[in-house]
Short mmCIF file of C-alpha atoms in Angstrom, two decimals:
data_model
loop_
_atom_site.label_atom_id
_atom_site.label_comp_id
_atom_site.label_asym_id
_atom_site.label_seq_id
_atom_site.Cartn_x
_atom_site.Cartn_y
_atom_site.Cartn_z
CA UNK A 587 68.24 94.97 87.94
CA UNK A 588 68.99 91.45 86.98
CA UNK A 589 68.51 88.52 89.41
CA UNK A 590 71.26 87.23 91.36
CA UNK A 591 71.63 83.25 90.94
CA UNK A 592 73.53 81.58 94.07
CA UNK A 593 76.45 79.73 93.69
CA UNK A 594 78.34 77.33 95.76
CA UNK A 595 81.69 79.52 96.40
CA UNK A 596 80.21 80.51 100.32
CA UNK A 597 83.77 82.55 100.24
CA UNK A 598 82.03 85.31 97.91
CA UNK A 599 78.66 86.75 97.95
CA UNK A 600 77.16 89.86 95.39
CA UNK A 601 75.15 92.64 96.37
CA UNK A 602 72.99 95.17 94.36
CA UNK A 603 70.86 97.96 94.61
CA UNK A 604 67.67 95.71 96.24
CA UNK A 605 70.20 93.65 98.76
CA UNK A 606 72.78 95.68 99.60
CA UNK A 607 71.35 96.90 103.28
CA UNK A 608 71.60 93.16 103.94
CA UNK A 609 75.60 93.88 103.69
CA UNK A 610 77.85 93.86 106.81
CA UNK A 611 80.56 95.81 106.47
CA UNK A 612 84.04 95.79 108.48
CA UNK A 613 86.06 98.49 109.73
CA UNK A 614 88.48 97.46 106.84
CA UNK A 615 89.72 100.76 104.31
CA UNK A 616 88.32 99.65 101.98
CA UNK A 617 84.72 98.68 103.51
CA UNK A 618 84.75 101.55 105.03
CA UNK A 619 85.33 103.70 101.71
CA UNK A 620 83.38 101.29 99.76
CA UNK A 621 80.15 102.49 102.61
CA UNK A 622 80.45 105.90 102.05
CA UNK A 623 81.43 106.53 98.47
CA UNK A 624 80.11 103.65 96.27
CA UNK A 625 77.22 102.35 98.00
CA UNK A 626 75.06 105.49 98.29
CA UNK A 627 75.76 105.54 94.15
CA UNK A 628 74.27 102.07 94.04
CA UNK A 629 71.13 103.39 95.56
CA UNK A 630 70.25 106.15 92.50
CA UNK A 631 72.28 105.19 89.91
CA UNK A 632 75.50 105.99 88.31
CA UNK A 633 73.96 108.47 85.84
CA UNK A 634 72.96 110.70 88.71
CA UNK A 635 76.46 110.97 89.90
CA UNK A 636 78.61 110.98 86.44
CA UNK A 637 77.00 112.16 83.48
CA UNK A 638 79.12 109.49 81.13
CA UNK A 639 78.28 106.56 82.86
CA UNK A 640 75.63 104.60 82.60
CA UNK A 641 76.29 101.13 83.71
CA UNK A 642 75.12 98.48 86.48
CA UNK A 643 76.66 98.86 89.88
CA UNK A 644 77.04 96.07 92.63
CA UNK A 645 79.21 95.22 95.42
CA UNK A 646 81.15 91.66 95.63
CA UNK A 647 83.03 90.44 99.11
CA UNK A 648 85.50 87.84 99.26
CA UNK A 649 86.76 87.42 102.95
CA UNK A 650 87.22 90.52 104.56
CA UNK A 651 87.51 92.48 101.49
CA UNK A 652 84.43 94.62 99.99
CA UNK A 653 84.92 95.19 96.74
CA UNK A 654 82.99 97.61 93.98
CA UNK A 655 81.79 95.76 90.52
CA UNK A 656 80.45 98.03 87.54
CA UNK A 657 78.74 95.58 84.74
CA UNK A 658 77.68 96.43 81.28
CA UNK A 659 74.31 94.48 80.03
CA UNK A 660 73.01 94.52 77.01
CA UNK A 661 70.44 97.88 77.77
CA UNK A 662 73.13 99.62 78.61
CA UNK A 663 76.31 98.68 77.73
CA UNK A 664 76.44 97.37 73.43
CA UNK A 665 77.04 100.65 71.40
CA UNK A 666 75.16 101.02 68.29
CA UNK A 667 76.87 102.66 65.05
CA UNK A 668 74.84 105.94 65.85
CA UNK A 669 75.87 105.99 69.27
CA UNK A 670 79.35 105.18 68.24
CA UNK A 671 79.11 109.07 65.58
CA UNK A 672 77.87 110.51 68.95
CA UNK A 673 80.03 110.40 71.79
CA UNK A 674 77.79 111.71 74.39
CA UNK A 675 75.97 108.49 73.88
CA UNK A 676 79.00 106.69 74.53
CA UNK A 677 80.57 105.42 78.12
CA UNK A 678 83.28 106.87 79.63
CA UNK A 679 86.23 104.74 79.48
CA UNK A 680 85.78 104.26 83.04
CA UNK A 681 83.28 101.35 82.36
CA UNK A 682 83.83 101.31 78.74
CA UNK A 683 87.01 99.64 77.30
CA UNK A 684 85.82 100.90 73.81
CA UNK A 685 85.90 104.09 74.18
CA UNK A 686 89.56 103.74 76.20
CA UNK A 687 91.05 101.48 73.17
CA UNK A 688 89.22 103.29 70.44
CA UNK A 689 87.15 106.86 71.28
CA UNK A 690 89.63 108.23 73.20
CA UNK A 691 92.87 106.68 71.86
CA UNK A 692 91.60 108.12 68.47
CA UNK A 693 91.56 111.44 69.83
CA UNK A 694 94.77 111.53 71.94
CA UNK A 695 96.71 111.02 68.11
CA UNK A 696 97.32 114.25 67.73
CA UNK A 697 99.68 114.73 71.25
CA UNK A 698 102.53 112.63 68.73
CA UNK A 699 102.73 115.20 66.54
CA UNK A 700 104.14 113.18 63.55
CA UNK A 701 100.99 113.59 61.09
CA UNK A 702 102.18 110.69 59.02
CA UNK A 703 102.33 108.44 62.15
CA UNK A 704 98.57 109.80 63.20
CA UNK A 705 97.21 108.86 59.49
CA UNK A 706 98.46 105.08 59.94
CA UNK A 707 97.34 104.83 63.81
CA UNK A 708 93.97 106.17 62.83
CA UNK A 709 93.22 103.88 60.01
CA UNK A 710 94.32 100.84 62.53
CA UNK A 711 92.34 102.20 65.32
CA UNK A 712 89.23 102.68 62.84
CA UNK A 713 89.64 98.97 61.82
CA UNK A 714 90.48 97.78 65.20
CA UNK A 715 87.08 99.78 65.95
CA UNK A 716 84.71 98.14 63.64
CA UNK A 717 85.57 94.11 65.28
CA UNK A 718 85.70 95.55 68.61
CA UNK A 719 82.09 96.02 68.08
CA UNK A 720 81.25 93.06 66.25
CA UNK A 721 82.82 91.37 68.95
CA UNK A 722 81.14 93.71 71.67
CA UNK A 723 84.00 94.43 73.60
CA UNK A 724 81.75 96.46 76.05
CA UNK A 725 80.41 93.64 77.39
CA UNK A 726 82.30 93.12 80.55
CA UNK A 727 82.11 93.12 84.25
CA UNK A 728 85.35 95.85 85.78
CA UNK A 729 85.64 94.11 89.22
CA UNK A 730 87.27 97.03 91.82
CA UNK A 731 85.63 99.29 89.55
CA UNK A 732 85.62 103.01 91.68
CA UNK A 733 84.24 105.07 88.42
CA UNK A 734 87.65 106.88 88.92
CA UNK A 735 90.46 107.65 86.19
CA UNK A 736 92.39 105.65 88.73
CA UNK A 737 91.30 102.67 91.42
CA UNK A 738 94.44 102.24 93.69
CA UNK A 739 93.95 98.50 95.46
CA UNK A 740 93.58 97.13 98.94
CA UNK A 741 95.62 94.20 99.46
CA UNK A 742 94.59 91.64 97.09
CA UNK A 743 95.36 87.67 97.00
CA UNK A 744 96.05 85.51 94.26
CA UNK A 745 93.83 82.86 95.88
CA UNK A 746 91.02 86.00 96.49
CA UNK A 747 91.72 86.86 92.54
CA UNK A 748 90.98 83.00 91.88
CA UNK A 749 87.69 83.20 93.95
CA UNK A 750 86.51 86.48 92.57
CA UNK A 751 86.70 85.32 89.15
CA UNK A 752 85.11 81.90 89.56
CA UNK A 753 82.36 83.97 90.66
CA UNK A 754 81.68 86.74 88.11
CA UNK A 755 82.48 83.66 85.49
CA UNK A 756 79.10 82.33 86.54
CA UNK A 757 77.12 84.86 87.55
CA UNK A 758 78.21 86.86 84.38
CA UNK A 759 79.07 83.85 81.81
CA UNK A 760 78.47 86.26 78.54
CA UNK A 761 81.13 89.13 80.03
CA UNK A 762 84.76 89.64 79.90
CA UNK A 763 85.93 90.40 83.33
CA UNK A 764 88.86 93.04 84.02
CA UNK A 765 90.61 94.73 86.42
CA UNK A 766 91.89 97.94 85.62
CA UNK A 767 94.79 100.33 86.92
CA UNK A 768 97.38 97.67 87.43
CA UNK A 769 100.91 98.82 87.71
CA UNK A 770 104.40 97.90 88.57
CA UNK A 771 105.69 100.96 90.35
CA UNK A 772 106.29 98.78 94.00
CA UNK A 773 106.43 95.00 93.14
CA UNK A 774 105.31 92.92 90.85
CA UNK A 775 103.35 91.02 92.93
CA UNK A 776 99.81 91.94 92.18
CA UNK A 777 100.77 91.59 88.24
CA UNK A 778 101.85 88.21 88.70
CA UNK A 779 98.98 87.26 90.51
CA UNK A 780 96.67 88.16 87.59
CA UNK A 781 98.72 86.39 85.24
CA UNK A 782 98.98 82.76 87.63
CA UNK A 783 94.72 83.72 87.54
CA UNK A 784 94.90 82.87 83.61
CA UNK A 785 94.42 87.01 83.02
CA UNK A 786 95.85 88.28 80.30
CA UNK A 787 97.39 92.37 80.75
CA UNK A 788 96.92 94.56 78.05
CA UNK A 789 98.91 98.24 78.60
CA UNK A 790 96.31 101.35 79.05
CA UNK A 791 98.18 104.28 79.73
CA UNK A 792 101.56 105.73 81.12
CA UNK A 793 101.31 106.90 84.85
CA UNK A 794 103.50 109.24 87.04
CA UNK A 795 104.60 108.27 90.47
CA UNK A 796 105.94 109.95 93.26
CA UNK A 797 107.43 108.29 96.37
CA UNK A 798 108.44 110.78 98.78
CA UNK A 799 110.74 107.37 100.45
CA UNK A 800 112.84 107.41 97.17
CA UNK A 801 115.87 109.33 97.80
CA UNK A 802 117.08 109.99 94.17
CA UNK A 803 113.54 111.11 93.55
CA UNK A 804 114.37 114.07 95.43
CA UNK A 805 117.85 115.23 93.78
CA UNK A 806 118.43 118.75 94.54
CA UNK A 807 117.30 120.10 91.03
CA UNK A 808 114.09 118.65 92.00
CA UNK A 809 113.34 119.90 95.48
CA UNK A 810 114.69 122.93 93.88
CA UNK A 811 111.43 122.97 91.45
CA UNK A 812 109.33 122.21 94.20
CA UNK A 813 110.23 124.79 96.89
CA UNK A 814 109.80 127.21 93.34
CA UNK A 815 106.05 125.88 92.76
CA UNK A 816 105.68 125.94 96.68
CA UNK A 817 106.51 130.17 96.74
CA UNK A 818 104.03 130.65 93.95
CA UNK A 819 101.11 130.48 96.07
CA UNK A 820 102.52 133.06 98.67
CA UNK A 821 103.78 134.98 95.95
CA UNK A 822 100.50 135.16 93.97
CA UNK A 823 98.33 135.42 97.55
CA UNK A 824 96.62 132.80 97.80
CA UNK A 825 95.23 131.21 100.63
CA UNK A 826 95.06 127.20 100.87
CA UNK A 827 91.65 126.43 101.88
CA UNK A 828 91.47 122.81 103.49
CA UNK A 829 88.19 120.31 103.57
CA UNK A 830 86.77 121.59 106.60
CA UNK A 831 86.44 125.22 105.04
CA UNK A 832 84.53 124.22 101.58
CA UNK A 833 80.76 124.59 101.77
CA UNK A 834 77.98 123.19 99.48
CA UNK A 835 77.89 126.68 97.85
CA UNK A 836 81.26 125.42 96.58
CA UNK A 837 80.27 122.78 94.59
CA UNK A 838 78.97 124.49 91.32
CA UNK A 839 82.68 126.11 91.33
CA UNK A 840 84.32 122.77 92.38
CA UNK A 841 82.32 121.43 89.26
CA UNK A 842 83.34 124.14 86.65
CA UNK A 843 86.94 124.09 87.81
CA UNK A 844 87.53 120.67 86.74
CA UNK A 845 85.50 120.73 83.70
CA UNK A 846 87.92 123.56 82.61
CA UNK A 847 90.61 120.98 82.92
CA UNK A 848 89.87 117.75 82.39
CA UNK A 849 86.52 117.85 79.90
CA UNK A 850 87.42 121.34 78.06
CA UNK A 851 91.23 121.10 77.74
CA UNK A 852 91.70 117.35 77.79
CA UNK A 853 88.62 115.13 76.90
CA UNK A 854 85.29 114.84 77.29
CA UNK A 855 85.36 111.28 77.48
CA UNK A 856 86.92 112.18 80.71
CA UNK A 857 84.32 111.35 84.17
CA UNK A 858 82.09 113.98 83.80
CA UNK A 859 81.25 114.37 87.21
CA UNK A 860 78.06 116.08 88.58
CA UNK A 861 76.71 118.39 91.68
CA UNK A 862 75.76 115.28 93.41
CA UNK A 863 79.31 113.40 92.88
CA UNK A 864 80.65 116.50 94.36
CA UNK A 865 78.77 116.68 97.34
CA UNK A 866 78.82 112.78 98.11
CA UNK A 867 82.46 112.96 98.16
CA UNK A 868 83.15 116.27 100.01
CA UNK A 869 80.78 114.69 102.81
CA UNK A 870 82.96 111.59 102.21
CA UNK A 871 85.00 111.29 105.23
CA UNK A 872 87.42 109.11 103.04
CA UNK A 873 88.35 112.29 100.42
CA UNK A 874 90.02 115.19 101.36
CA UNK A 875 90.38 118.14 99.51
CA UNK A 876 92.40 121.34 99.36
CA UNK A 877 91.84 124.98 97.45
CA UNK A 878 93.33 128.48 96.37
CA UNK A 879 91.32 131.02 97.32
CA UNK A 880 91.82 134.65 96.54
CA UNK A 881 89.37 138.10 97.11
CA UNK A 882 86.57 135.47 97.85
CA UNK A 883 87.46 133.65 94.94
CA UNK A 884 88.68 130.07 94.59
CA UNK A 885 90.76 129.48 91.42
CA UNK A 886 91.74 126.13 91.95
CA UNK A 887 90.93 122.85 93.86
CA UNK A 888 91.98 119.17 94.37
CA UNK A 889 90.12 116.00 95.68
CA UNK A 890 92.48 112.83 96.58
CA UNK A 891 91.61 109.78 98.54
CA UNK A 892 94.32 107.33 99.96
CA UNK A 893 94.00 103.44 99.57
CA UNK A 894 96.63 101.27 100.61
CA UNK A 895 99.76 103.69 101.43
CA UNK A 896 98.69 105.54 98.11
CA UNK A 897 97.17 108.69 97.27
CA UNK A 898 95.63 110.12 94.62
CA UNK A 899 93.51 112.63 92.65
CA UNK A 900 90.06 112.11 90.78
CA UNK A 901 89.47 115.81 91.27
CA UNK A 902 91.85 118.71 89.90
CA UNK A 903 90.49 121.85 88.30
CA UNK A 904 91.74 125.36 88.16
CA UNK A 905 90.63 128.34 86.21
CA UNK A 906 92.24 128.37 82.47
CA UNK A 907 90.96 131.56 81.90
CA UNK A 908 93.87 133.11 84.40
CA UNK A 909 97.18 134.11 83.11
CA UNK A 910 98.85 130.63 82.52
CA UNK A 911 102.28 132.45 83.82
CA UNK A 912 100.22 132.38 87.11
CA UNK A 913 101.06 128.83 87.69
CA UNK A 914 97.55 127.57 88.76
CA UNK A 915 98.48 123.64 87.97
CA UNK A 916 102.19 124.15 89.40
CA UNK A 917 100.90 125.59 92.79
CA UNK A 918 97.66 122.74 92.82
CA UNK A 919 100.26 119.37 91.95
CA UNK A 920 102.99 120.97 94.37
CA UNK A 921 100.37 120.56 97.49
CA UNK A 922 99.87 117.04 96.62
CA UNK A 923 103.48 116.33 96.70
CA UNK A 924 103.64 118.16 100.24
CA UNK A 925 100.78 115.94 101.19
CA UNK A 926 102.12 112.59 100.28
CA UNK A 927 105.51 113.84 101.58
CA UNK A 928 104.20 114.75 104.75
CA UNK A 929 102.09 111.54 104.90
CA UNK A 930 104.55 108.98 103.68
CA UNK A 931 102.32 108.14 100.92
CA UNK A 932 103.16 107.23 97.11
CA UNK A 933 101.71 109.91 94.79
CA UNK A 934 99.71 108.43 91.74
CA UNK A 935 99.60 111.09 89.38
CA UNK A 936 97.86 109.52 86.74
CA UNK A 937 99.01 110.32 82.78
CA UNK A 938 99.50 113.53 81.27
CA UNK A 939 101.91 116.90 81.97
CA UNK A 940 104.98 114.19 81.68
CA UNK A 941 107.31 116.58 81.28
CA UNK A 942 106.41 119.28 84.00
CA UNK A 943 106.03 115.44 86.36
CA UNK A 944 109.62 113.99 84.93
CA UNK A 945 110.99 117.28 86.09
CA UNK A 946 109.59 117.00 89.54
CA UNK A 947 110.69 113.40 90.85
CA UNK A 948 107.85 111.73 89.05
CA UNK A 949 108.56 107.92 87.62
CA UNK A 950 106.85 106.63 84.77
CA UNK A 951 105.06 103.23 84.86
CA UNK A 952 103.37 101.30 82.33
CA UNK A 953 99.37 100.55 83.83
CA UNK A 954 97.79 97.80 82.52
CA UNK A 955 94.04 96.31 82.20
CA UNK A 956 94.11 92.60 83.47
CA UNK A 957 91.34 90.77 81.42
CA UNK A 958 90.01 87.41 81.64
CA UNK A 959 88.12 85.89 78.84
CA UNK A 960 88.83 82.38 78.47
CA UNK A 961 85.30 81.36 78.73
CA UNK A 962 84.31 83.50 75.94
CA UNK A 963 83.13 82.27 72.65
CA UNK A 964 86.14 81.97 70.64
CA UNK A 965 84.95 85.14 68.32
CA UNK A 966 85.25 87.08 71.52
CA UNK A 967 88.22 85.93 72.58
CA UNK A 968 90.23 86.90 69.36
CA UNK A 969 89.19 90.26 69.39
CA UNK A 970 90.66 90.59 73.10
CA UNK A 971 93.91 88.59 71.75
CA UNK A 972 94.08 91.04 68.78
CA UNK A 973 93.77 94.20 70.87
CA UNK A 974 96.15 92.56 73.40
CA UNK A 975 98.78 92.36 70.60
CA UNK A 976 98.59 95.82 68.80
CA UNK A 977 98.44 97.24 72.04
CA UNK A 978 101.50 95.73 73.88
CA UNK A 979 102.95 95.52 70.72
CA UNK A 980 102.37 98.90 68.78
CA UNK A 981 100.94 101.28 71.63
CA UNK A 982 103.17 100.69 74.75
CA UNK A 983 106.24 101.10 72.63
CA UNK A 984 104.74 104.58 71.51
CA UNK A 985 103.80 105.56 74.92
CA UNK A 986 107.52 105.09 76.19
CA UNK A 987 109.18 106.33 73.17
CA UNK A 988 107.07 109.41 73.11
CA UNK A 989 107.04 109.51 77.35
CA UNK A 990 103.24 110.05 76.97
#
């Protein structure tokens, strides 16, 4: 673990693995999910929680807020050109911005389906590959970094960005710092703030929202498809199985149920998450989680934590060796709209399915990476510049002509 230098900012302080007891927590949302899910990660090690990840973990406070930092050095976050031919070598894009822009980007080509367009993309992404190593885009600090497909924010300041930035500038003067998952879906505000910070936002993905508060969200065609999904679990006889109910014998299932989904069907550059993740986070008084169960048997399960008015889920897995006709991922995304309904909360549905989600009240929103680099050498700072373009210019374009 590196040593921590001081600085004169008394606002902000940093924490790692050797300090962090030292760390007085509030009864805050955050703090208090920051205590029980990131901090007991901090003590062993990323590695030991998601197989993908192997990067630096620390906690930063500004004010009252407690806030998780995941930072790349040079052991463990530069890929070589083997590691770069091997991709379980290679960082989730969680904590690795290469493998988001380039690994993974590369491989999600082929949902376009225009082979001529996938031929052009992959030559640019190949090229766009080789300087984003030169220029060792993995070098970076994520600040509100959760390890999660999706980090869904407390509220956050301008003046608190400011401060927070300052900070990693000196105590990490060689990284790029970024915040990910920033969206437009409520205000603008947050967006804004980045860019009055000097940030520059580069587009990463197209999300689904659903806000149960929305009334032409839920036109009658809609709640139509919902009550259907909804009767598929009686229909089918299943049983919903809440928190409370799971045991640790669970976990091995909970494990191979999302793997089916989200590493064998989708990616494995996905979070592969491990027996331990699962167990910290069914402990976690901060996650809940639901299941179908049937003869003894549970075929499908979701884990979603709630930040801010907003919910939503790191963990979704069913069994894709079922009939698909069965509706396994209709029944599992119709109890999280019940929940956030219920709740009042706005559903964050991540990317992907954006049909089956357009067809269900879902609203797509552009998320965006903020990333700050204008202390970078200026070899550095072009490659950021250059992705910033191609992206916003080439990629977002796609993503909302193609509804991605």
């Amino acid at each position: 673990m590196m040593e921590l230098t001081c600085h004169n900012n008394s606002r902000v302080r940093l924490y790692d693995s050797s300090n962090i007891d030292n760390l007085a927590c509030s009864n805050s949302e955050i703090s208090k999910f920051i205590q029980t899910y990131w901090i007991p990660m901090m003590k062993t090690g990323s590695a030991n929680f998601i197989k993908n990840v192997n990067t630096d973990m620390y906690v930063i406070t500004v004010d009252d807020l407690v806030l998780p930092i995941t930072v790349n050095h040079k052991e463990n976050g530069v890929i070589t050109r083997t590691e770069i031919s091997n991709s379980k070598l290679e960082n989730s894009y969680v904590c690795s911005p290469y493998n988001h822009y380039i690994t993974y980007t590369k491989a999600e080509l082929l949902t376009l389906k225009n082979p001529i367009l996938e031929k052009v993309l992959a030559i640019v992404i190949d090229f766009l590959g080789k300087i984003a190593h030169i220029g060792s885009i993995d070098q970076v600090a994520i600040a509100h970094n959760l390890m999660l497909s999706t980090n869904l924010y407390p509220e956050l300041s301008k003046d608190q960005i400011q401060a927070i930035t300052e900070y990693l500038k000196y105590q990490f003067p060689d990284k790029a710092i970024i915040f990910r998952s920033i969206n437009t879906f409520i205000n603008d505000d947050l967006l804004n703030d980045f860019k009055l910070n000097q940030y520059r936002l580069i587009g990463s993905r197209q999300i689904y929202l659903f806000n149960p508060h929305e009334k032409s969200a839920l036109r009658t065609k809609m709640r139509w498809r919902l009550k259907q999904d909804e009767a598929l679990i009686k229909k089918n006889g299943y049983e919903i199985i809440q928190k409370h109910q799971l045991t640790f014998k669970d976990i091995p299932r909970i494990v191979e149920l999302y793997n089916f989904l989200y590493l064998d069907k989708y990616s494995i550059h996905n979070p592969q998450f491990t027996e331990n993740f699962i167990e910290l986070v069914l402990k976690n008084p901060m996650w809940e989680f639901q299941a179908l169960k049937k003869a003894g048997k549970i075929d499908g399960v979701i884990g979603f934590y709630i930040v801010n008015g907003m919910m939503t889920t790191p963990i979704l897995g069913y069994d894709n060796s079922l009939p698909q006709q069965l509706g396994l991922y209709r029944m599992l995304s119709v109890l999280l709209t019940i929940e956030a309904s219920k709740q009042g909360l706005i559903l964050h549905q991540s990317s992907g399915a954006a049909e089956f989600k357009r067809f269900r009240g879902f609203i797509g929103n552009i998320e965006y990476s903020a990333i700050y680099h204008q202390h970078l050498p200026l070899q550095r700072k072009l490659i950021w510049l250059f992705l910033e373009l191609l992206v916003n210019q080439i990629a977002v374009p796609l993503m909302k002509k193609y509804q991605l």
